[in-house]
JSON list of C-alpha atoms and ligand atoms in Angstrom, two decimals:
[
{"chain": "A", "resi": 159, "resn": "MET", "atom": "CA", "xyz": [13.93, 16.11, -3.18]},
{"chain": "A", "resi": 160, "resn": "SER", "atom": "CA", "xyz": [12.76, 14.15, -0.17]},
{"chain": "A", "resi": 161, "resn": "GLN", "atom": "CA", "xyz": [15.08, 11.61, 1.45]},
{"chain": "A", "resi": 162, "resn": "PRO", "atom": "CA", "xyz": [14.11, 7.92, 1.26]},
{"chain": "A", "resi": 163, "resn": "LEU", "atom": "CA", "xyz": [12.07, 6.71, 4.22]},
{"chain": "A", "resi": 164, "resn": "ARG", "atom": "CA", "xyz": [14.11, 5.13, 7.00]},
{"chain": "A", "resi": 165, "resn": "LEU", "atom": "CA", "xyz": [12.17, 1.89, 7.32]},
{"chain": "A", "resi": 166, "resn": "ARG", "atom": "CA", "xyz": [13.32, -0.76, 9.75]},
{"chain": "A", "resi": 167, "resn": "PHE", "atom": "CA", "xyz": [11.60, -4.14, 9.79]},
{"chain": "A", "resi": 168, "resn": "LEU", "atom": "CA", "xyz": [9.93, -4.65, 13.18]},
{"chain": "A", "resi": 169, "resn": "ILE", "atom": "CA", "xyz": [7.63, -7.64, 13.22]},
{"chain": "A", "resi": 170, "resn": "GLY", "atom": "CA", "xyz": [4.94, -9.51, 11.30]},
{"chain": "A", "resi": 171, "resn": "VAL", "atom": "CA", "xyz": [1.76, -10.09, 13.31]},
{"chain": "A", "resi": 172, "resn": "PRO", "atom": "CA", "xyz": [-1.36, -12.18, 12.62]},
{"chain": "A", "resi": 173, "resn": "GLU", "atom": "CA", "xyz": [-3.61, -10.17, 14.97]},
{"chain": "A", "resi": 174, "resn": "ILE", "atom": "CA", "xyz": [-4.32, -6.49, 15.54]},
{"chain": "A", "resi": 175, "resn": "GLY", "atom": "CA", "xyz": [-3.76, -6.91, 19.28]},
{"chain": "A", "resi": 176, "resn": "GLN", "atom": "CA", "xyz": [-0.12, -7.81, 18.61]},
{"chain": "A", "resi": 177, "resn": "LEU", "atom": "CA", "xyz": [0.74, -4.65, 16.65]},
{"chain": "A", "resi": 178, "resn": "PRO", "atom": "CA", "xyz": [3.57, -2.58, 18.11]},
{"chain": "A", "resi": 179, "resn": "GLU", "atom": "CA", "xyz": [2.59, 0.63, 19.86]},
{"chain": "A", "resi": 180, "resn": "SER", "atom": "CA", "xyz": [2.60, 3.52, 17.47]},
{"chain": "A", "resi": 181, "resn": "ARG", "atom": "CA", "xyz": [1.60, 7.18, 17.26]},
{"chain": "A", "resi": 182, "resn": "ALA", "atom": "CA", "xyz": [0.58, 6.97, 13.59]},
{"chain": "A", "resi": 183, "resn": "GLU", "atom": "CA", "xyz": [0.41, 4.26, 10.95]},
{"chain": "A", "resi": 184, "resn": "VAL", "atom": "CA", "xyz": [0.35, 4.23, 7.16]},
{"chain": "A", "resi": 185, "resn": "ALA", "atom": "CA", "xyz": [-0.89, 0.99, 5.59]},
{"chain": "A", "resi": 186, "resn": "VAL", "atom": "CA", "xyz": [-0.26, -0.37, 2.13]},
{"chain": "A", "resi": 187, "resn": "VAL", "atom": "CA", "xyz": [-2.94, -2.58, 0.60]},
{"chain": "A", "resi": 188, "resn": "GLY", "atom": "CA", "xyz": [-3.35, -4.15, -2.81]},
{"chain": "A", "resi": 189, "resn": "ARG", "atom": "CA", "xyz": [-3.79, -7.50, -4.45]},
{"chain": "A", "resi": 190, "resn": "SER", "atom": "CA", "xyz": [-0.73, -9.73, -4.67]},
{"chain": "A", "resi": 191, "resn": "ASN", "atom": "CA", "xyz": [1.64, -8.92, -7.53]},
{"chain": "A", "resi": 192, "resn": "VAL", "atom": "CA", "xyz": [0.53, -5.29, -7.72]},
{"chain": "A", "resi": 193, "resn": "GLY", "atom": "CA", "xyz": [4.01, -4.16, -6.63]},
{"chain": "A", "resi": 194, "resn": "LYS", "atom": "CA", "xyz": [3.67, -3.67, -2.86]},
{"chain": "A", "resi": 195, "resn": "SER", "atom": "CA", "xyz": [7.06, -5.08, -1.84]},
{"chain": "A", "resi": 196, "resn": "SER", "atom": "CA", "xyz": [8.77, -3.26, -4.70]},
{"chain": "A", "resi": 197, "resn": "LEU", "atom": "CA", "xyz": [7.17, 0.02, -3.65]},
{"chain": "A", "resi": 198, "resn": "ILE", "atom": "CA", "xyz": [8.16, -0.40, 0.00]},
{"chain": "A", "resi": 199, "resn": "ASN", "atom": "CA", "xyz": [11.75, -1.14, -0.99]},
{"chain": "A", "resi": 200, "resn": "ALA", "atom": "CA", "xyz": [11.78, 1.86, -3.33]},
{"chain": "A", "resi": 201, "resn": "LEU", "atom": "CA", "xyz": [10.41, 4.18, -0.63]},
{"chain": "A", "resi": 202, "resn": "ALA", "atom": "CA", "xyz": [13.23, 3.01, 1.62]},
{"chain": "A", "resi": 203, "resn": "GLY", "atom": "CA", "xyz": [15.84, 3.61, -1.08]},
{"chain": "A", "resi": 204, "resn": "GLY", "atom": "CA", "xyz": [16.35, -0.16, -1.36]},
{"chain": "A", "resi": 205, "resn": "LYS", "atom": "CA", "xyz": [17.31, -0.46, 2.29]},
{"chain": "A", "resi": 206, "resn": "THR", "atom": "CA", "xyz": [14.52, -2.40, 4.02]},
{"chain": "A", "resi": 207, "resn": "ALA", "atom": "CA", "xyz": [15.00, -5.92, 5.26]},
{"chain": "A", "resi": 208, "resn": "ARG", "atom": "CA", "xyz": [13.86, -7.97, 2.29]},
{"chain": "A", "resi": 209, "resn": "VAL", "atom": "CA", "xyz": [10.24, -8.92, 2.59]},
{"chain": "A", "resi": 210, "resn": "SER", "atom": "CA", "xyz": [9.92, -12.69, 2.46]},
{"chain": "A", "resi": 211, "resn": "LYS", "atom": "CA", "xyz": [7.69, -14.07, -0.27]},
{"chain": "A", "resi": 212, "resn": "LYS", "atom": "CA", "xyz": [6.83, -17.19, 1.70]},
{"chain": "A", "resi": 213, "resn": "PRO", "atom": "CA", "xyz": [3.04, -17.65, 1.66]},
{"chain": "A", "resi": 214, "resn": "GLY", "atom": "CA", "xyz": [2.88, -17.57, 5.49]},
{"chain": "A", "resi": 215, "resn": "ARG", "atom": "CA", "xyz": [4.34, -14.10, 5.57]},
{"chain": "A", "resi": 216, "resn": "THR", "atom": "CA", "xyz": [1.77, -12.73, 3.19]},
{"chain": "A", "resi": 217, "resn": "GLN", "atom": "CA", "xyz": [-0.99, -13.30, 5.74]},
{"chain": "A", "resi": 218, "resn": "LEU", "atom": "CA", "xyz": [0.61, -11.10, 8.35]},
{"chain": "A", "resi": 219, "resn": "LEU", "atom": "CA", "xyz": [0.55, -7.38, 8.99]},
{"chain": "A", "resi": 220, "resn": "THR", "atom": "CA", "xyz": [4.23, -6.66, 8.37]},
{"chain": "A", "resi": 221, "resn": "CYS", "atom": "CA", "xyz": [5.38, -3.67, 10.38]},
{"chain": "A", "resi": 222, "resn": "PHE", "atom": "CA", "xyz": [8.29, -1.32, 9.70]},
{"chain": "A", "resi": 223, "resn": "ALA", "atom": "CA", "xyz": [9.37, 1.45, 12.04]},
{"chain": "A", "resi": 224, "resn": "LEU", "atom": "CA", "xyz": [9.46, 4.82, 10.35]},
{"chain": "A", "resi": 225, "resn": "ALA", "atom": "CA", "xyz": [12.54, 6.30, 12.00]},
{"chain": "A", "resi": 226, "resn": "ARG", "atom": "CA", "xyz": [12.34, 9.88, 13.34]},
{"chain": "A", "resi": 227, "resn": "ASP", "atom": "CA", "xyz": [8.58, 10.03, 12.82]},
{"chain": "A", "resi": 228, "resn": "ASN", "atom": "CA", "xyz": [7.72, 7.66, 15.67]},
{"chain": "A", "resi": 229, "resn": "ALA", "atom": "CA", "xyz": [5.34, 6.02, 13.23]},
{"chain": "A", "resi": 230, "resn": "THR", "atom": "CA", "xyz": [4.78, 2.61, 11.66]},
{"chain": "A", "resi": 231, "resn": "PHE", "atom": "CA", "xyz": [4.47, 1.53, 8.09]},
{"chain": "A", "resi": 232, "resn": "VAL", "atom": "CA", "xyz": [2.24, -1.55, 7.70]},
{"chain": "A", "resi": 233, "resn": "ASP", "atom": "CA", "xyz": [2.31, -3.90, 4.72]},
{"chain": "A", "resi": 234, "resn": "CYS", "atom": "CA", "xyz": [-1.07, -5.67, 4.65]},
{"chain": "A", "resi": 235, "resn": "PRO", "atom": "CA", "xyz": [-1.81, -9.14, 3.25]},
{"chain": "A", "resi": 236, "resn": "GLY", "atom": "CA", "xyz": [-2.57, -9.04, -0.48]},
{"chain": "A", "resi": 237, "resn": "TYR", "atom": "CA", "xyz": [-6.29, -9.46, -1.08]},
{"chain": "A", "resi": 238, "resn": "GLY", "atom": "CA", "xyz": [-7.89, -11.43, -3.89]},
{"chain": "A", "resi": 239, "resn": "TYR", "atom": "CA", "xyz": [-5.09, -13.96, -3.78]},
{"chain": "A", "resi": 240, "resn": "ALA", "atom": "CA", "xyz": [-6.81, -16.76, -5.63]},
{"chain": "A", "resi": 241, "resn": "LYS", "atom": "CA", "xyz": [-4.15, -19.34, -4.81]},
{"chain": "A", "resi": 242, "resn": "ALA", "atom": "CA", "xyz": [-4.53, -19.08, -1.05]},
{"chain": "A", "resi": 243, "resn": "PRO", "atom": "CA", "xyz": [-6.65, -21.91, 0.34]},
{"chain": "A", "resi": 244, "resn": "LYS", "atom": "CA", "xyz": [-10.14, -20.70, 1.13]},
{"chain": "A", "resi": 245, "resn": "ALA", "atom": "CA", "xyz": [-9.77, -21.47, 4.83]},
{"chain": "A", "resi": 246, "resn": "ILE", "atom": "CA", "xyz": [-6.72, -19.21, 5.02]},
{"chain": "A", "resi": 247, "resn": "ARG", "atom": "CA", "xyz": [-8.40, -16.46, 3.04]},
{"chain": "A", "resi": 248, "resn": "ASN", "atom": "CA", "xyz": [-11.36, -16.67, 5.36]},
{"chain": "A", "resi": 249, "resn": "SER", "atom": "CA", "xyz": [-9.17, -16.41, 8.42]},
{"chain": "A", "resi": 250, "resn": "TRP", "atom": "CA", "xyz": [-7.22, -13.28, 7.47]},
{"chain": "A", "resi": 251, "resn": "GLN", "atom": "CA", "xyz": [-9.79, -11.36, 5.47]},
{"chain": "A", "resi": 252, "resn": "PRO", "atom": "CA", "xyz": [-11.81, -10.41, 8.59]},
{"chain": "A", "resi": 253, "resn": "MET", "atom": "CA", "xyz": [-8.55, -9.49, 10.37]},
{"chain": "A", "resi": 254, "resn": "LEU", "atom": "CA", "xyz": [-7.59, -7.17, 7.48]},
{"chain": "A", "resi": 255, "resn": "GLU", "atom": "CA", "xyz": [-11.06, -5.62, 7.46]},
{"chain": "A", "resi": 256, "resn": "ARG", "atom": "CA", "xyz": [-10.98, -5.04, 11.19]},
{"chain": "A", "resi": 257, "resn": "TYR", "atom": "CA", "xyz": [-7.53, -3.49, 10.95]},
{"chain": "A", "resi": 258, "resn": "LEU", "atom": "CA", "xyz": [-8.54, -1.09, 8.16]},
{"chain": "A", "resi": 259, "resn": "LEU", "atom": "CA", "xyz": [-11.80, -0.11, 9.85]},
{"chain": "A", "resi": 260, "resn": "GLU", "atom": "CA", "xyz": [-10.94, 0.03, 13.51]},
{"chain": "A", "resi": 261, "resn": "ARG", "atom": "CA", "xyz": [-7.29, 0.91, 13.97]},
{"chain": "A", "resi": 262, "resn": "GLU", "atom": "CA", "xyz": [-7.28, 4.41, 15.44]},
{"chain": "A", "resi": 263, "resn": "GLN", "atom": "CA", "xyz": [-3.62, 5.10, 14.66]},
{"chain": "A", "resi": 264, "resn": "LEU", "atom": "CA", "xyz": [-4.18, 4.48, 10.96]},
{"chain": "A", "resi": 265, "resn": "VAL", "atom": "CA", "xyz": [-3.81, 7.87, 9.27]},
{"chain": "A", "resi": 266, "resn": "MET", "atom": "CA", "xyz": [-3.63, 6.75, 5.63]},
{"chain": "A", "resi": 267, "resn": "ILE", "atom": "CA", "xyz": [-4.28, 3.64, 3.55]},
{"chain": "A", "resi": 268, "resn": "MET", "atom": "CA", "xyz": [-2.37, 3.50, 0.28]},
{"chain": "A", "resi": 269, "resn": "LEU", "atom": "CA", "xyz": [-4.42, 1.43, -2.15]},
{"chain": "A", "resi": 270, "resn": "LEU", "atom": "CA", "xyz": [-2.19, 0.13, -4.91]},
{"chain": "A", "resi": 271, "resn": "VAL", "atom": "CA", "xyz": [-3.57, -0.54, -8.38]},
{"chain": "A", "resi": 272, "resn": "ASP", "atom": "CA", "xyz": [-1.57, -1.84, -11.32]},
{"chain": "A", "resi": 273, "resn": "GLY", "atom": "CA", "xyz": [-1.13, 1.13, -13.64]},
{"chain": "A", "resi": 274, "resn": "GLU", "atom": "CA", "xyz": [-0.50, -1.09, -16.65]},
{"chain": "A", "resi": 275, "resn": "ILE", "atom": "CA", "xyz": [-3.70, -3.10, -16.40]},
{"chain": "A", "resi": 276, "resn": "GLY", "atom": "CA", "xyz": [-5.83, -0.64, -14.42]},
{"chain": "A", "resi": 277, "resn": "PRO", "atom": "CA", "xyz": [-7.94, -1.32, -11.33]},
{"chain": "A", "resi": 278, "resn": "THR", "atom": "CA", "xyz": [-9.42, -4.82, -11.14]},
{"chain": "A", "resi": 279, "resn": "GLU", "atom": "CA", "xyz": [-12.86, -5.61, -9.84]},
{"chain": "A", "resi": 280, "resn": "SER", "atom": "CA", "xyz": [-11.43, -6.45, -6.40]},
{"chain": "A", "resi": 281, "resn": "ASP", "atom": "CA", "xyz": [-9.47, -3.15, -6.36]},
{"chain": "A", "resi": 282, "resn": "LEU", "atom": "CA", "xyz": [-12.67, -1.22, -7.11]},
{"chain": "A", "resi": 283, "resn": "GLU", "atom": "CA", "xyz": [-14.52, -3.21, -4.45]},
{"chain": "A", "resi": 284, "resn": "MET", "atom": "CA", "xyz": [-11.83, -2.32, -1.93]},
{"chain": "A", "resi": 285, "resn": "LEU", "atom": "CA", "xyz": [-11.96, 1.34, -2.97]},
{"chain": "A", "resi": 286, "resn": "GLY", "atom": "CA", "xyz": [-15.74, 1.43, -2.69]},
{"chain": "A", "resi": 287, "resn": "TRP", "atom": "CA", "xyz": [-15.57, -0.19, 0.72]},
{"chain": "A", "resi": 288, "resn": "LEU", "atom": "CA", "xyz": [-12.99, 2.33, 2.01]},
{"chain": "A", "resi": 289, "resn": "ARG", "atom": "CA", "xyz": [-15.16, 5.18, 0.70]},
{"chain": "A", "resi": 290, "resn": "GLU", "atom": "CA", "xyz": [-18.31, 3.75, 2.17]},
{"chain": "A", "resi": 291, "resn": "HIS", "atom": "CA", "xyz": [-16.66, 3.55, 5.59]},
{"chain": "A", "resi": 292, "resn": "GLY", "atom": "CA", "xyz": [-15.02, 6.96, 5.27]},
{"chain": "A", "resi": 293, "resn": "ARG", "atom": "CA", "xyz": [-11.50, 5.61, 5.78]},
{"chain": "A", "resi": 294, "resn": "PRO", "atom": "CA", "xyz": [-8.58, 7.84, 4.69]},
{"chain": "A", "resi": 295, "resn": "HIS", "atom": "CA", "xyz": [-7.08, 6.48, 1.49]},
{"chain": "A", "resi": 296, "resn": "THR", "atom": "CA", "xyz": [-4.93, 7.39, -1.50]},
{"chain": "A", "resi": 297, "resn": "VAL", "atom": "CA", "xyz": [-4.84, 5.47, -4.78]},
{"chain": "A", "resi": 298, "resn": "VAL", "atom": "CA", "xyz": [-1.31, 4.71, -5.99]},
{"chain": "A", "resi": 299, "resn": "ALA", "atom": "CA", "xyz": [-0.93, 3.42, -9.57]},
{"chain": "A", "resi": 300, "resn": "THR", "atom": "CA", "xyz": [2.17, 1.20, -9.91]},
{"chain": "A", "resi": 301, "resn": "LYS", "atom": "CA", "xyz": [4.40, 0.11, -12.83]},
{"chain": "A", "resi": 302, "resn": "LEU", "atom": "CA", "xyz": [4.28, 3.48, -14.61]},
{"chain": "A", "resi": 303, "resn": "ASP", "atom": "CA", "xyz": [7.33, 2.40, -16.68]},
{"chain": "A", "resi": 304, "resn": "LYS", "atom": "CA", "xyz": [5.24, -0.36, -18.28]},
{"chain": "A", "resi": 305, "resn": "VAL", "atom": "CA", "xyz": [2.91, 2.17, -19.91]},
{"chain": "A", "resi": 306, "resn": "LYS", "atom": "CA", "xyz": [4.07, 3.46, -23.30]},
{"chain": "A", "resi": 307, "resn": "PRO", "atom": "CA", "xyz": [4.77, 7.20, -23.09]},
{"chain": "A", "resi": 308, "resn": "SER", "atom": "CA", "xyz": [2.39, 7.76, -26.02]},
{"chain": "A", "resi": 309, "resn": "GLN", "atom": "CA", "xyz": [-0.41, 6.05, -24.03]},
{"chain": "A", "resi": 310, "resn": "LEU", "atom": "CA", "xyz": [0.31, 7.57, -20.65]},
{"chain": "A", "resi": 311, "resn": "GLY", "atom": "CA", "xyz": [-2.11, 10.52, -20.71]},
{"chain": "A", "resi": 312, "resn": "LYS", "atom": "CA", "xyz": [-4.93, 8.25, -21.83]},
{"chain": "A", "resi": 313, "resn": "ARG", "atom": "CA", "xyz": [-4.09, 5.58, -19.19]},
{"chain": "A", "resi": 314, "resn": "GLN", "atom": "CA", "xyz": [-3.96, 8.20, -16.47]},
{"chain": "A", "resi": 315, "resn": "ARG", "atom": "CA", "xyz": [-7.38, 9.52, -17.47]},
{"chain": "A", "resi": 316, "resn": "GLU", "atom": "CA", "xyz": [-8.79, 5.99, -17.63]},
{"chain": "A", "resi": 317, "resn": "VAL", "atom": "CA", "xyz": [-7.46, 4.90, -14.24]},
{"chain": "A", "resi": 318, "resn": "ALA", "atom": "CA", "xyz": [-8.72, 8.10, -12.59]},
{"chain": "A", "resi": 319, "resn": "SER", "atom": "CA", "xyz": [-12.13, 7.76, -14.18]},
{"chain": "A", "resi": 320, "resn": "GLN", "atom": "CA", "xyz": [-12.45, 4.05, -13.26]},
{"chain": "A", "resi": 321, "resn": "CYS", "atom": "CA", "xyz": [-11.63, 5.03, -9.68]},
{"chain": "A", "resi": 322, "resn": "ARG", "atom": "CA", "xyz": [-14.01, 8.02, -9.92]},
{"chain": "A", "resi": 323, "resn": "LEU", "atom": "CA", "xyz": [-11.23, 10.41, -8.94]},
{"chain": "A", "resi": 324, "resn": "PRO", "atom": "CA", "xyz": [-9.71, 13.53, -10.47]},
{"chain": "A", "resi": 325, "resn": "MET", "atom": "CA", "xyz": [-6.46, 12.75, -12.27]},
{"chain": "A", "resi": 326, "resn": "SER", "atom": "CA", "xyz": [-4.44, 14.72, -9.72]},
{"chain": "A", "resi": 327, "resn": "ALA", "atom": "CA", "xyz": [-5.68, 12.44, -6.91]},
{"chain": "A", "resi": 328, "resn": "VAL", "atom": "CA", "xyz": [-3.93, 9.33, -8.26]},
{"chain": "A", "resi": 329, "resn": "ALA", "atom": "CA", "xyz": [-0.22, 9.04, -7.42]},
{"chain": "A", "resi": 330, "resn": "TRP", "atom": "CA", "xyz": [1.65, 7.34, -10.28]},
{"chain": "A", "resi": 331, "resn": "ILE", "atom": "CA", "xyz": [4.87, 5.55, -9.45]},
{"chain": "A", "resi": 332, "resn": "SER", "atom": "CA", "xyz": [7.47, 3.23, -10.90]},
{"chain": "A", "resi": 333, "resn": "ALA", "atom": "CA", "xyz": [9.48, 1.28, -8.34]},
{"chain": "A", "resi": 334, "resn": "ALA", "atom": "CA", "xyz": [11.66, -0.03, -11.18]},
{"chain": "A", "resi": 335, "resn": "LYS", "atom": "CA", "xyz": [12.56, 3.44, -12.47]},
{"chain": "A", "resi": 336, "resn": "ASN", "atom": "CA", "xyz": [12.25, 5.28, -9.16]},
{"chain": "A", "resi": 337, "resn": "ALA", "atom": "CA", "xyz": [9.59, 7.61, -10.56]},
{"chain": "A", "resi": 338, "resn": "GLY", "atom": "CA", "xyz": [7.14, 9.36, -8.25]},
{"chain": "A", "resi": 339, "resn": "ILE", "atom": "CA", "xyz": [8.86, 7.84, -5.20]},
{"chain": "A", "resi": 340, "resn": "SER", "atom": "CA", "xyz": [10.30, 11.02, -3.76]},
{"chain": "A", "resi": 341, "resn": "ARG", "atom": "CA", "xyz": [6.88, 12.73, -3.85]},
{"chain": "A", "resi": 342, "resn": "LEU", "atom": "CA", "xyz": [5.31, 9.72, -2.13]},
{"chain": "A", "resi": 343, "resn": "CYS", "atom": "CA", "xyz": [7.98, 9.85, 0.62]},
{"chain": "A", "resi": 344, "resn": "GLU", "atom": "CA", "xyz": [7.01, 13.49, 1.21]},
{"chain": "A", "resi": 345, "resn": "LEU", "atom": "CA", "xyz": [3.35, 12.53, 1.40]},
{"chain": "A", "resi": 346, "resn": "VAL", "atom": "CA", "xyz": [4.07, 9.78, 3.94]},
{"chain": "A", "resi": 347, "resn": "HIS", "atom": "CA", "xyz": [5.86, 12.30, 6.18]},
{"chain": "A", "resi": 348, "resn": "LEU", "atom": "CA", "xyz": [2.93, 14.69, 5.81]},
{"chain": "A", "resi": 349, "resn": "TRP", "atom": "CA", "xyz": [0.40, 11.98, 6.65]},
{"chain": "A", "resi": 350, "resn": "VAL", "atom": "CA", "xyz": [2.17, 10.88, 9.81]},
{"chain": "A", "resi": 351, "resn": "GLY", "atom": "CA", "xyz": [2.74, 14.51, 10.77]},
{"chain": "A", "resi": 352, "resn": "GLY", "atom": "CA", "xyz": [6.50, 14.13, 11.06]},
{"chain": "A", "resi": 353, "resn": "LYS", "atom": "CA", "xyz": [9.40, 16.09, 9.65]},
{"chain": "A", "resi": 354, "resn": "SER", "atom": "CA", "xyz": [10.40, 15.57, 6.03]},
{"chain": "A", "resi": 355, "resn": "ARG", "atom": "CA", "xyz": [14.08, 15.10, 6.86]},
{"chain": "B", "resi": 623, "resn": "GDP", "atom": "P1", "xyz": [3.60, -7.70, -4.38]},
{"chain": "B", "resi": 623, "resn": "GDP", "atom": "O1", "xyz": [3.13, -9.12, -4.51]},
{"chain": "B", "resi": 623, "resn": "GDP", "atom": "O2", "xyz": [2.45, -6.74, -4.42]},
{"chain": "B", "resi": 623, "resn": "GDP", "atom": "O3", "xyz": [4.50, -7.45, -3.21]},
{"chain": "B", "resi": 623, "resn": "GDP", "atom": "O4", "xyz": [4.41, -7.38, -5.74]},
{"chain": "B", "resi": 623, "resn": "GDP", "atom": "P2", "xyz": [5.98, -7.31, -6.02]},
{"chain": "B", "resi": 623, "resn": "GDP", "atom": "O5", "xyz": [6.58, -6.06, -5.48]},
{"chain": "B", "resi": 623, "resn": "GDP", "atom": "O6", "xyz": [6.61, -8.59, -5.63]},
{"chain": "B", "resi": 623, "resn": "GDP", "atom": "O7", "xyz": [5.94, -7.16, -7.61]},
{"chain": "B", "resi": 623, "resn": "GDP", "atom": "C1", "xyz": [5.29, -8.11, -8.44]},
{"chain": "B", "resi": 623, "resn": "GDP", "atom": "C2", "xyz": [5.99, -8.15, -9.80]},
{"chain": "B", "resi": 623, "resn": "GDP", "atom": "O8", "xyz": [5.87, -6.88, -10.45]},
{"chain": "B", "resi": 623, "resn": "GDP", "atom": "C3", "xyz": [7.49, -8.43, -9.69]},
{"chain": "B", "resi": 623, "resn": "GDP", "atom": "O9", "xyz": [7.87, -9.23, -10.79]},
{"chain": "B", "resi": 623, "resn": "GDP", "atom": "C4", "xyz": [8.12, -7.06, -9.76]},
{"chain": "B", "resi": 623, "resn": "GDP", "atom": "O10", "xyz": [9.43, -7.08, -10.30]},
{"chain": "B", "resi": 623, "resn": "GDP", "atom": "C5", "xyz": [7.16, -6.34, -10.72]},
{"chain": "B", "resi": 623, "resn": "GDP", "atom": "N1", "xyz": [7.16, -4.88, -10.45]},
{"chain": "B", "resi": 623, "resn": "GDP", "atom": "C6", "xyz": [6.86, -4.26, -9.27]},
{"chain": "B", "resi": 623, "resn": "GDP", "atom": "N2", "xyz": [6.95, -2.92, -9.41]},
{"chain": "B", "resi": 623, "resn": "GDP", "atom": "C7", "xyz": [7.32, -2.68, -10.69]},
{"chain": "B", "resi": 623, "resn": "GDP", "atom": "C8", "xyz": [7.58, -1.49, -11.45]},
{"chain": "B", "resi": 623, "resn": "GDP", "atom": "O11", "xyz": [7.53, -0.34, -10.98]},
{"chain": "B", "resi": 623, "resn": "GDP", "atom": "N3", "xyz": [7.90, -1.66, -12.77]},
{"chain": "B", "resi": 623, "resn": "GDP", "atom": "C9", "xyz": [7.99, -2.89, -13.36]},
{"chain": "B", "resi": 623, "resn": "GDP", "atom": "N4", "xyz": [8.30, -2.94, -14.66]},
{"chain": "B", "resi": 623, "resn": "GDP", "atom": "N5", "xyz": [7.75, -4.03, -12.67]},
{"chain": "B", "resi": 623, "resn": "GDP", "atom": "C10", "xyz": [7.43, -3.93, -11.36]}
]
């Protein structure tokens, strides 16, 4: 069993140039409500500074120090957030794209999809875009506990096939039931090249 990640809130920044110096970064992306904040809290064993839900915060790259690994965990603005005014969407979308494409320290992008409802059109667009640009990514399906056990095998096959991935390539998690979290902590340590404890 891997230990929870030691995540310490550092700063939220609106621009790539303001990111803290880091050896390696893991980013979490997904549309709003997919379970990003819940996942980050679960990875940290419930011990991160609570992520504010104020709309302003959601447009920032929210950085957490990953203790002992000399690495940073970056919570990205939720894409496809229909309620954000268009002007705001237009201002941070290019920033997010630049971050995901150009940041050299970025070793992995976790793309969250809602396991209960499956990948949306904007999730598949994001996935296609990451593939097209050859950016390192892993699909994480959230809310595993919301899928009926009798339906789980079928859902897992469907999500993998919609994402055009083998079933083993999709990490299934439940932040609510703490399922799949320990394995994901191990993967984060592997990705940043640090020690697992
Ligand atoms: P974010 O907008 O992507 O940061 O999403 P949140 O983490 O705030 O989660 C959105 C909603 O989904 C909240 O009501 C959470 O309680 C719920 N949620 C998140 N993860 C899980 C999960 O693993 N299981 C269940 N049942 N609900 C979840």
